[in-house]
Coordinates of C-alpha atoms in Angstrom, one line a residue:
M1 CA 55.6 -25.3 -0.5
S2 CA 53.5 -24.4 2.3
R3 CA 51.5 -21.4 1.8
H4 CA 50.8 -18.7 4.6
P5 CA 47.0 -19.9 6.6
K6 CA 46.5 -16.0 5.4
Q7 CA 46.5 -17.1 1.6
R8 CA 44.5 -20.6 2.3
S9 CA 40.7 -20.8 2.3
A10 CA 39.3 -21.1 5.5
L11 CA 37.8 -24.3 5.2
T12 CA 41.8 -25.4 4.2
N13 CA 42.9 -23.9 7.7
G14 CA 40.1 -25.4 9.5
A15 CA 38.5 -22.4 10.5
R16 CA 35.0 -23.6 9.3
P17 CA 33.7 -26.5 7.7
F18 CA 32.2 -25.2 4.6
L19 CA 33.9 -23.7 2.1
L20 CA 30.9 -20.6 1.9
P21 CA 29.2 -19.0 5.2
V22 CA 26.8 -21.7 6.8
P23 CA 25.0 -20.7 9.7
G24 CA 25.8 -23.5 12.1
T25 CA 22.9 -23.0 14.2
T26 CA 20.8 -25.3 11.8
E27 CA 20.1 -29.0 13.2
A28 CA 21.9 -31.0 9.5
A29 CA 25.1 -28.5 10.0
R30 CA 25.0 -29.0 13.9
R31 CA 24.8 -32.8 12.9
Y32 CA 27.7 -32.9 10.1
K33 CA 29.9 -30.8 12.3
D34 CA 29.1 -34.1 14.9
V35 CA 29.8 -36.3 12.3
L36 CA 33.1 -35.2 11.0
D37 CA 33.9 -34.6 14.3
A38 CA 34.0 -37.9 15.7
L39 CA 35.5 -39.3 12.2
E40 CA 38.0 -36.7 12.1
A41 CA 38.5 -38.1 15.9
E42 CA 38.5 -41.8 14.9
R43 CA 41.1 -41.5 12.8
G44 CA 43.7 -39.3 15.3
G45 CA 42.3 -35.8 14.5
A46 CA 42.2 -34.0 11.1
V47 CA 46.1 -33.4 11.5
A48 CA 46.8 -36.9 11.3
M49 CA 44.6 -37.7 8.5
T50 CA 45.0 -37.5 4.5
V51 CA 43.8 -34.9 2.4
T52 CA 41.8 -37.9 0.4
Q53 CA 40.6 -39.0 4.0
R54 CA 39.9 -35.5 4.9
E55 CA 37.5 -35.4 2.0
A56 CA 36.2 -38.6 2.7
A57 CA 34.4 -37.8 5.6
R58 CA 33.1 -34.4 4.6
A59 CA 31.6 -36.3 1.7
Y60 CA 30.1 -39.6 4.5
A61 CA 29.0 -36.6 6.3
G62 CA 27.0 -34.9 4.6
L63 CA 25.7 -37.8 2.9
S64 CA 24.7 -39.1 7.0
V65 CA 22.7 -35.9 7.0
Q66 CA 20.9 -36.8 4.1
L67 CA 20.4 -40.3 5.3
A68 CA 19.2 -39.2 8.8
L69 CA 16.9 -36.4 6.6
M70 CA 15.3 -39.1 5.1
H71 CA 15.0 -41.9 8.2
A72 CA 13.2 -38.7 9.3
D73 CA 10.4 -38.8 6.2
V74 CA 10.1 -42.9 7.4
A75 CA 9.2 -42.3 11.3
A76 CA 7.0 -39.4 10.4
G77 CA 5.0 -42.3 7.1
R78 CA 6.0 -39.3 4.4
P79 CA 6.8 -41.6 1.1
V80 CA 11.0 -42.7 0.6
D81 CA 12.7 -43.2 -1.9
P82 CA 13.9 -47.1 -0.9
E83 CA 16.2 -46.5 -4.2
A84 CA 17.8 -43.1 -2.8
M85 CA 18.2 -44.7 0.1
G86 CA 20.0 -47.7 -0.2
Q87 CA 22.5 -45.5 -3.1
I88 CA 23.3 -43.4 0.0
G89 CA 24.4 -46.4 2.4
D90 CA 26.1 -47.5 -0.3
R91 CA 27.8 -44.4 -1.2
M92 CA 28.5 -43.7 2.3
D93 CA 30.6 -47.0 2.5
R94 CA 32.1 -45.7 0.3
Q95 CA 33.6 -43.7 1.2
A96 CA 34.2 -45.1 4.6
R97 CA 36.8 -47.4 2.9
R98 CA 38.8 -44.5 1.5
M99 CA 38.5 -43.1 5.5
G100 CA 40.3 -46.2 6.5
P101 CA 39.2 -48.0 9.2
P102 CA 39.6 -45.6 12.9
Q103 CA 42.5 -45.8 15.2
S104 CA 42.2 -48.4 18.2
P105 CA 43.2 -46.3 21.2
A106 CA 46.3 -47.0 22.7
R107 CA 46.6 -49.4 25.1
Q108 CA 47.0 -48.6 28.8
T109 CA 49.0 -50.4 30.5
F110 CA 48.8 -52.5 34.5
E111 CA 50.8 -49.0 35.8
Q112 CA 49.1 -46.9 33.6
R113 CA 45.4 -48.1 35.1
L114 CA 46.7 -47.9 38.6
E115 CA 47.8 -44.5 37.8
V116 CA 44.6 -43.2 36.6
R117 CA 43.0 -45.1 39.6
R118 CA 44.9 -42.9 42.2
V119 CA 44.6 -39.8 40.6
R120 CA 40.7 -40.3 40.7
T121 CA 41.0 -41.5 44.3
L122 CA 43.3 -38.5 45.6
A123 CA 40.7 -35.9 43.6
A124 CA 37.2 -37.5 45.2
P125 CA 37.9 -39.2 48.1
G126 CA 35.8 -42.5 48.7
L127 CA 34.0 -42.6 44.9
A128 CA 37.0 -44.1 44.1
S129 CA 35.6 -47.5 42.0

């Protein structure tokens, strides 16, 4: 039995990406949300994902941010533990397998492609390709 949204956490409801309030203006928070949104979109949206897939996506997004920070250190010439980088990559691979493969977009029929072209032509005459 599902509880009323007001009885569930904001994280569960999708109202915010973290359990505790985090300023969404930090570079890391924006990157985390970007990766999480992309992973969910590739799999048909958060609603189409299981709890396990959503948690794997969250873990993957967090690891992605950590790896990006390490890459920035490499680019800046700062020392980085290559073993730690490898472990993060391995853990990202594990989370990717838990999420499952992205869904392929539905293939359009010939008639659907013609309709898209027709709508574009009507919207901007002379610019259709």
